[in-house]
C-alpha atoms as a PDB file:
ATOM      1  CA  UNK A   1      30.699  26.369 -52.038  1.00  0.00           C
ATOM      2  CA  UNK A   2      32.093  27.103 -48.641  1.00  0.00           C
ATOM      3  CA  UNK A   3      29.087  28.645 -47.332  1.00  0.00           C
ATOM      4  CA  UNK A   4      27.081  25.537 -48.174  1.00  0.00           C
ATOM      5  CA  UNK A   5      29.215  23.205 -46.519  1.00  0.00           C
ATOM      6  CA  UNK A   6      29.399  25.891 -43.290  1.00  0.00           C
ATOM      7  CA  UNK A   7      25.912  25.538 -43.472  1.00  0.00           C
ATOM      8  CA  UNK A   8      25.303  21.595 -43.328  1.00  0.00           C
ATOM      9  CA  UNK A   9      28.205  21.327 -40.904  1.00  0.00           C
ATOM     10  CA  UNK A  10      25.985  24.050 -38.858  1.00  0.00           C
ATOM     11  CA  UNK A  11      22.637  22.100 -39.616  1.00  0.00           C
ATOM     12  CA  UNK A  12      24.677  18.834 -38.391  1.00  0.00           C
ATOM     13  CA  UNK A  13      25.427  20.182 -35.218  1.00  0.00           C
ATOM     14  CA  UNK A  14      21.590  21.102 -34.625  1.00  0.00           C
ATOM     15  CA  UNK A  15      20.253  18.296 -35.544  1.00  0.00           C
ATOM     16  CA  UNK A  16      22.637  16.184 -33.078  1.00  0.00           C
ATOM     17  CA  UNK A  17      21.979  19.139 -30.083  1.00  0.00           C
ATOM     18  CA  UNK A  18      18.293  18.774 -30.968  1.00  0.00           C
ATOM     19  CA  UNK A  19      18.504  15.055 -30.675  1.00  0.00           C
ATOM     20  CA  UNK A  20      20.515  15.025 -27.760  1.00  0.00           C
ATOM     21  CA  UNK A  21      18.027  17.121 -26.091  1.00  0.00           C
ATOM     22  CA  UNK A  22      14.903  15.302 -26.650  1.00  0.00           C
ATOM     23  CA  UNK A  23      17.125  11.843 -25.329  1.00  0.00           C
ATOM     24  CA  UNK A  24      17.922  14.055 -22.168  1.00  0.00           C
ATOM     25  CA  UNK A  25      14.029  14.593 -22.027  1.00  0.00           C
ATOM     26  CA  UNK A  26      13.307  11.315 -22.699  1.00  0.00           C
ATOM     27  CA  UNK A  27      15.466   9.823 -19.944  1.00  0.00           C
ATOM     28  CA  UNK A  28      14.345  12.332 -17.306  1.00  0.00           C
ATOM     29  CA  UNK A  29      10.703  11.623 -17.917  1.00  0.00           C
ATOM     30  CA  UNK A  30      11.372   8.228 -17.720  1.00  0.00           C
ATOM     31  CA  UNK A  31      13.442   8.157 -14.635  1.00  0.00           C
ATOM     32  CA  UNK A  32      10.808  10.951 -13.189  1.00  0.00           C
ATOM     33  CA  UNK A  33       8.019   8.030 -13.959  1.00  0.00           C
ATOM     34  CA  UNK A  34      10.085   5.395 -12.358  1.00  0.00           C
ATOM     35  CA  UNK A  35      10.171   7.573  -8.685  1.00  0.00           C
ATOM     36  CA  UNK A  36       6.726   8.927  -9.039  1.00  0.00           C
ATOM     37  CA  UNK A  37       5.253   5.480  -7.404  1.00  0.00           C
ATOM     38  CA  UNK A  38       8.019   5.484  -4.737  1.00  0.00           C
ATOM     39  CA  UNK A  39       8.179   9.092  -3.908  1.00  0.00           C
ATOM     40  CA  UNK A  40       4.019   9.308  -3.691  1.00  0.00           C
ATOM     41  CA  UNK A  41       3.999   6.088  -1.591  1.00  0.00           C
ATOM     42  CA  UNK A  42       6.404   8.102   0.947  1.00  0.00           C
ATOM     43  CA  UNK A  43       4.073  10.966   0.954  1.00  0.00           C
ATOM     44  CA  UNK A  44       1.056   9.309   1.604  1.00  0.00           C
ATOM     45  CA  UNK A  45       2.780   7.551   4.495  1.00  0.00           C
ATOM     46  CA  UNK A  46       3.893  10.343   6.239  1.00  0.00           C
ATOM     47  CA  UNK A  47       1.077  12.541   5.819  1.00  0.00           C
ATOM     48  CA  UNK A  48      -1.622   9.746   5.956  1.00  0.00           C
ATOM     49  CA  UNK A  49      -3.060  11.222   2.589  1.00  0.00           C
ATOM     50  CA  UNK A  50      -5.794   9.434   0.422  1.00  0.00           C
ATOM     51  CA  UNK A  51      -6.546   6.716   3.099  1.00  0.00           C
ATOM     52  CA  UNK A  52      -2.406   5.777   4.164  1.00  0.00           C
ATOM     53  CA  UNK A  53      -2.422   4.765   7.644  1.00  0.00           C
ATOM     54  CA  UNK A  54      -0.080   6.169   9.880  1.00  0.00           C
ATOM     55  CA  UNK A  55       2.740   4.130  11.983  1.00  0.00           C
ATOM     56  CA  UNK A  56       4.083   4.818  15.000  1.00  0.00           C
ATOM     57  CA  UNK A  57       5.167   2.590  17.631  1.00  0.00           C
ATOM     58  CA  UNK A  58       3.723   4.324  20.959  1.00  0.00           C
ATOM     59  CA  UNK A  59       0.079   3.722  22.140  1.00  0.00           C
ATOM     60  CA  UNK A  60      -1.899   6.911  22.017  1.00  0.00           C
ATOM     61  CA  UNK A  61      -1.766   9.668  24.732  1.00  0.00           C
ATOM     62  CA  UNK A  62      -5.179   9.450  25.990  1.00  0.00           C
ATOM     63  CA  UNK A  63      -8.837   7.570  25.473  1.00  0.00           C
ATOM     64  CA  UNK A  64     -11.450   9.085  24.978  1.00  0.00           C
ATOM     65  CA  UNK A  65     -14.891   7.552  25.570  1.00  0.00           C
ATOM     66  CA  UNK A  66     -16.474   8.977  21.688  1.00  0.00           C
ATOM     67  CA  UNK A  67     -16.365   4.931  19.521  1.00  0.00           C
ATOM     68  CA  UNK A  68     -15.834   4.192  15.798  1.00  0.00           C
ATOM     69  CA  UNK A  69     -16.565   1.416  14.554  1.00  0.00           C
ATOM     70  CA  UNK A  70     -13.720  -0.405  12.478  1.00  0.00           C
ATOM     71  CA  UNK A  71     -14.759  -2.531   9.737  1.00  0.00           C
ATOM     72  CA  UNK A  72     -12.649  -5.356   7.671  1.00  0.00           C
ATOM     73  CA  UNK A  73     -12.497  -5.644   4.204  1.00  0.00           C
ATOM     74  CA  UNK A  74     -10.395  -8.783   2.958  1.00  0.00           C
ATOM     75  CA  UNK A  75      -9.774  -9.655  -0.654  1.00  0.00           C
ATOM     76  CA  UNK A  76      -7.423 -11.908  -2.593  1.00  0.00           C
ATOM     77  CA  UNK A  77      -6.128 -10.900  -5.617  1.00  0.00           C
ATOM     78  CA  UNK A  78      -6.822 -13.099  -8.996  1.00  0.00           C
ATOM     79  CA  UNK A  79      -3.554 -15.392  -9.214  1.00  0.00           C
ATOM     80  CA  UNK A  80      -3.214 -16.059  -5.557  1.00  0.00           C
ATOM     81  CA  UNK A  81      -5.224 -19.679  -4.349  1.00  0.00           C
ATOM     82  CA  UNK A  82      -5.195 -17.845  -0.574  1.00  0.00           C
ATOM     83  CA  UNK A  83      -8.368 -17.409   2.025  1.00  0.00           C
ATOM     84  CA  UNK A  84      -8.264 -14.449   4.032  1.00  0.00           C
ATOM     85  CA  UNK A  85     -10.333 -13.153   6.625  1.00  0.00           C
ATOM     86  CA  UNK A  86     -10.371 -11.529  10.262  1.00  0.00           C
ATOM     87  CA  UNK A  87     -11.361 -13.049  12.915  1.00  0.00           C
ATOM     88  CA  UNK A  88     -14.360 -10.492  13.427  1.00  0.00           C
ATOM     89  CA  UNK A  89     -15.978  -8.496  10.480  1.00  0.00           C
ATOM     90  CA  UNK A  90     -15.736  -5.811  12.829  1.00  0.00           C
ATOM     91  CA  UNK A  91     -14.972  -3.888  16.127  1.00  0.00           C
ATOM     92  CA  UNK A  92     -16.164  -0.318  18.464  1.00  0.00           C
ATOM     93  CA  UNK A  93     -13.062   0.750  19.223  1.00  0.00           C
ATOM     94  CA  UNK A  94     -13.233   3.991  21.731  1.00  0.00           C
ATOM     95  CA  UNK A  95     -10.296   6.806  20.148  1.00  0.00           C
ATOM     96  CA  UNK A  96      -7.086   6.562  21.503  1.00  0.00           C
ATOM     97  CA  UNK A  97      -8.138   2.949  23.032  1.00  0.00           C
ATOM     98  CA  UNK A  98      -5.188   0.248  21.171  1.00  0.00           C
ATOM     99  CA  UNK A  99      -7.001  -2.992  20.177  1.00  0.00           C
ATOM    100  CA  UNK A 100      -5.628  -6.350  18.632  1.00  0.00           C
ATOM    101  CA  UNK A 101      -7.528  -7.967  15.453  1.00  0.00           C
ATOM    102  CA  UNK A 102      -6.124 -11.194  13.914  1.00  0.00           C
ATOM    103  CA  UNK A 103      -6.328 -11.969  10.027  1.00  0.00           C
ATOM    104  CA  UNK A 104      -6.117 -15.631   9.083  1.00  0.00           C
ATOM    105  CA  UNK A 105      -4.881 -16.498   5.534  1.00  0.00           C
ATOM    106  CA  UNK A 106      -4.726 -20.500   4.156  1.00  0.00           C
ATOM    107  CA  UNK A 107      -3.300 -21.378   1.152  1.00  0.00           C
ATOM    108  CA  UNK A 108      -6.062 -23.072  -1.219  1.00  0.00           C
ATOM    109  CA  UNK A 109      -3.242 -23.853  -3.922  1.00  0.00           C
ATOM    110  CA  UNK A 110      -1.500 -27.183  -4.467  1.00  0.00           C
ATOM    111  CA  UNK A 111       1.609 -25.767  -4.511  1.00  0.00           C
ATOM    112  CA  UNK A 112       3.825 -23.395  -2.039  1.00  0.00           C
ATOM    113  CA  UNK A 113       2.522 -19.653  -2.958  1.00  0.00           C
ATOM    114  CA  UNK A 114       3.888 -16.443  -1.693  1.00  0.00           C
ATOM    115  CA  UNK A 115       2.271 -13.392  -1.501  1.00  0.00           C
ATOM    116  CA  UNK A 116       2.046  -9.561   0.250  1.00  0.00           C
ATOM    117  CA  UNK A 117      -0.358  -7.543   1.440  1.00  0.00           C
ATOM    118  CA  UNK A 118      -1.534  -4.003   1.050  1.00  0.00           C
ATOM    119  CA  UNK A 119      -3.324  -1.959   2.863  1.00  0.00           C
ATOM    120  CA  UNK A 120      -5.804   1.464   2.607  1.00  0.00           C
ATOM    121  CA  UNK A 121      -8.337   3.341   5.293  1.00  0.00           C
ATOM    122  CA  UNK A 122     -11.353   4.627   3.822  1.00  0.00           C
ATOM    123  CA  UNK A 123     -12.878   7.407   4.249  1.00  0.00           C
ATOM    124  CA  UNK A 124      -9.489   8.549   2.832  1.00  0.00           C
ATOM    125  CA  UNK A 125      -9.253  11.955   5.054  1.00  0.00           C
ATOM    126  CA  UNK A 126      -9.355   9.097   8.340  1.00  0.00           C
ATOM    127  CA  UNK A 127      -6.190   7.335   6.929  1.00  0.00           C
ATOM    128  CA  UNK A 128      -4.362  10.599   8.884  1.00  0.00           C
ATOM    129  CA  UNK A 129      -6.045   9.190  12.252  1.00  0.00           C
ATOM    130  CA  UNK A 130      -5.830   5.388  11.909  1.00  0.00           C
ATOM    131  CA  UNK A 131      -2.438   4.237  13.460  1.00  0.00           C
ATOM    132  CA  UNK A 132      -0.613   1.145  12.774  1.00  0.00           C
ATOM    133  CA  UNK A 133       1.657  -0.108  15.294  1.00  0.00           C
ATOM    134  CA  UNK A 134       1.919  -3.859  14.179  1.00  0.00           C
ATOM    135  CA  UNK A 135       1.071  -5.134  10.777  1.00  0.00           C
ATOM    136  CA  UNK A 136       1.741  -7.924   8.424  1.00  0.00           C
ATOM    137  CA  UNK A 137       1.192  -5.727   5.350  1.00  0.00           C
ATOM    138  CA  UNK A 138       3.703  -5.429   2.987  1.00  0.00           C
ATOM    139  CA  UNK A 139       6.102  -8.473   4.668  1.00  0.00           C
ATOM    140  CA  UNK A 140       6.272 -11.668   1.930  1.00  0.00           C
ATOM    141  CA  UNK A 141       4.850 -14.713   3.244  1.00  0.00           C
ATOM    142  CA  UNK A 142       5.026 -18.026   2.247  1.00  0.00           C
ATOM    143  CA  UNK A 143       2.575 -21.043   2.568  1.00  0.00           C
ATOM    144  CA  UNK A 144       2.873 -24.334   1.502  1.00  0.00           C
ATOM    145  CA  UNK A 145       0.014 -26.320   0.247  1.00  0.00           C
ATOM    146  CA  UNK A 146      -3.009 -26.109   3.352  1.00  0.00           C
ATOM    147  CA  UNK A 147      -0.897 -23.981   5.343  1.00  0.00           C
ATOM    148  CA  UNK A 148      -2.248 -21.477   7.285  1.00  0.00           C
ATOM    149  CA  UNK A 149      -0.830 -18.287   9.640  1.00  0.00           C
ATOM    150  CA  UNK A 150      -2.837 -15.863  12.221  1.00  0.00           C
ATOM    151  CA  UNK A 151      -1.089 -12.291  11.382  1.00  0.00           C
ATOM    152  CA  UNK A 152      -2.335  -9.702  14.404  1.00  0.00           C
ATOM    153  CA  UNK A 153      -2.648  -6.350  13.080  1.00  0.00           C
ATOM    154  CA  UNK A 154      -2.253  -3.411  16.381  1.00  0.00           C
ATOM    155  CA  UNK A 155      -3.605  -0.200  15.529  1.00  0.00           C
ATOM    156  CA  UNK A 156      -5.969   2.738  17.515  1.00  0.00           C
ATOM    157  CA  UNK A 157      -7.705   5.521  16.054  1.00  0.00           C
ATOM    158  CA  UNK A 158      -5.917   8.288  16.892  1.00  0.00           C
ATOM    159  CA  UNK A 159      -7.590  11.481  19.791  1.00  0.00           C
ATOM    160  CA  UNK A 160      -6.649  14.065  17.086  1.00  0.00           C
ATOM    161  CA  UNK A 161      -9.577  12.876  15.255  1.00  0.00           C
ATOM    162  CA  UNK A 162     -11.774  14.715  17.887  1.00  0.00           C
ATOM    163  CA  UNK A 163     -10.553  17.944  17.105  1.00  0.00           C
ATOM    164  CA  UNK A 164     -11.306  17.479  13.574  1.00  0.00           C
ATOM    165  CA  UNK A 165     -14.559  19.684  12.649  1.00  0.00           C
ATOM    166  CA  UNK A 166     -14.817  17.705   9.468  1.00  0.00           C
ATOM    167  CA  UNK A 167     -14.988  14.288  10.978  1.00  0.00           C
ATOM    168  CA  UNK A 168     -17.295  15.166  13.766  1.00  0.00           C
ATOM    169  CA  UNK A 169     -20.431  13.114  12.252  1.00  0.00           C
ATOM    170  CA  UNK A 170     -17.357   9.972  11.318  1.00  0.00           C
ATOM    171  CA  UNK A 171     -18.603   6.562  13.137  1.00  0.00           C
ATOM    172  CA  UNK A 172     -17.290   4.094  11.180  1.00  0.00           C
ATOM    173  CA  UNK A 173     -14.029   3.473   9.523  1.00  0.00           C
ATOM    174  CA  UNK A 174     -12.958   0.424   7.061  1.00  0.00           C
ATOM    175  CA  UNK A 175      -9.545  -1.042   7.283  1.00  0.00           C
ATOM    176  CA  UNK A 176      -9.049  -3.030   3.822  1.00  0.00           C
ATOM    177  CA  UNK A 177      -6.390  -5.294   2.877  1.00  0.00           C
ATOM    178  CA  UNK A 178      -5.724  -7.103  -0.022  1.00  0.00           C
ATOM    179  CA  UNK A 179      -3.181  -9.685  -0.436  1.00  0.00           C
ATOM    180  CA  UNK A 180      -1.186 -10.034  -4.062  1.00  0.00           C
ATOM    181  CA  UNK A 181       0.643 -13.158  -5.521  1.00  0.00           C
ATOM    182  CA  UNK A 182       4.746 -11.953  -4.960  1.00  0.00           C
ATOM    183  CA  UNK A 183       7.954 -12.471  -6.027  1.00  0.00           C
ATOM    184  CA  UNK A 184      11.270 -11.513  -4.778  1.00  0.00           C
ATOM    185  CA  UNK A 185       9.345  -9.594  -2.369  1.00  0.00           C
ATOM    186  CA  UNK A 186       7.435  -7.556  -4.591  1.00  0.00           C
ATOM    187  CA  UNK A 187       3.736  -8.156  -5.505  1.00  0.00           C
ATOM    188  CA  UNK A 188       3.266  -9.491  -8.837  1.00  0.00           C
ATOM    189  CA  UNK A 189      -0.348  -9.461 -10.939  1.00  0.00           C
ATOM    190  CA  UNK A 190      -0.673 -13.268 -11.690  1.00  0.00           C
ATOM    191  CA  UNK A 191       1.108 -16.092 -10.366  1.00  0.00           C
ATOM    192  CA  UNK A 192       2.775 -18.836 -13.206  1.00  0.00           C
ATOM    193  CA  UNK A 193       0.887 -21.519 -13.122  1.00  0.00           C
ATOM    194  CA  UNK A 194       3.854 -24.029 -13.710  1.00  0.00           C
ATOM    195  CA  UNK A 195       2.770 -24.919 -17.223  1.00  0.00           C
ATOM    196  CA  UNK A 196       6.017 -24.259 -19.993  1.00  0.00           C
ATOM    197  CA  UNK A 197       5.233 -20.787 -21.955  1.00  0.00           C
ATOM    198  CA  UNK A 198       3.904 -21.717 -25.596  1.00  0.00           C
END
């Protein structure tokens, strides 16, 4: 009789250490998922990987006279009543020159709307080259009804580029922005339309 309640006593304990463990496991992977976005965010940032402009706030050492042509891609996502567009579909910008290219965004809405933009160079391996040195990505703005603001985005393509065997045929890179419905300065997928929840 004593070795069967030594036993369940022992079979208690397992079961709790097991359970214990697996709620550890549970919790890290969780927490692990929770910094995955924010840690890979950093990364791409700093290394420029999978199309993440680089920022810097100093102008490029030297021009050279090689161009690429920068292209604009604008979109709104669903949820957001916004226009967006640059003010040029497109510019030849020589490497290491620093050029200026306004985006205008109106709000088509009714109401006051907020929203944030994000950003991404493609091809992705150019994202390492393409330097951002003023940008209204990722800042929350807000329009009222008709509103409309001119947001300048600074950037140059940076002479490092040149020395890249694997971009020596590149002529064109595409800077693309979208711009998300936000609240509480975070991005958001749909804005409420105002209507009570059913």
């Amino acid at each position: 009789m004593t070795a069967r309640v030594t036993t369940d006593v022992g079979n208690r304990r397992g079961r709790r250490m097991t359970l214990v463990a697996c709620g550890s496991l549970a919790l890290l992977m969780v927490g692990a998922a929770y910094a995955a976005v924010p840690l890979y965010n950093m990364f791409c940032r700093v290394t420029g990987y999978d199309g993440t402009p680089m920022v810097r706030s100093t102008e490029a050492s030297e021009t050279l006279s090689r161009k690429v042509s920068v292209r604009f891609d604008t979109n709104v996502a669903p949820g957001l009543r916004w226009s967006f567009s640059p003010e040029m579909p497109e510019v030849a910008a020589r490497i290491g020159e620093t050029r200026t290219v306004f985006f205008r965004v109106k709000n088509e809405g009714p109401a006051m709307s907020r929203g944030i933009a994000t950003y991404n160079v493609q091809p992705g391996q150019a994202g390492a080259f393409f330097v951002k040195m003023k940008c209204f990505c990722f800042d929350e703005q807000a329009l009222a009804p008709g509103e409309s603001m001119d947001f300048p985005v600074v950037f140059y393509v940076d002479p490092a580029l040149a020395k890249d065997r694997n971009l020596d045929g590149l002529s064109s890179i595409t800077l693309s922005y979208t711009y998300f419905a936000s609240r509480n300065g975070e991005p958001v997928a749909a804005v409420d339309s105002g209507k009570p929840k059913t």
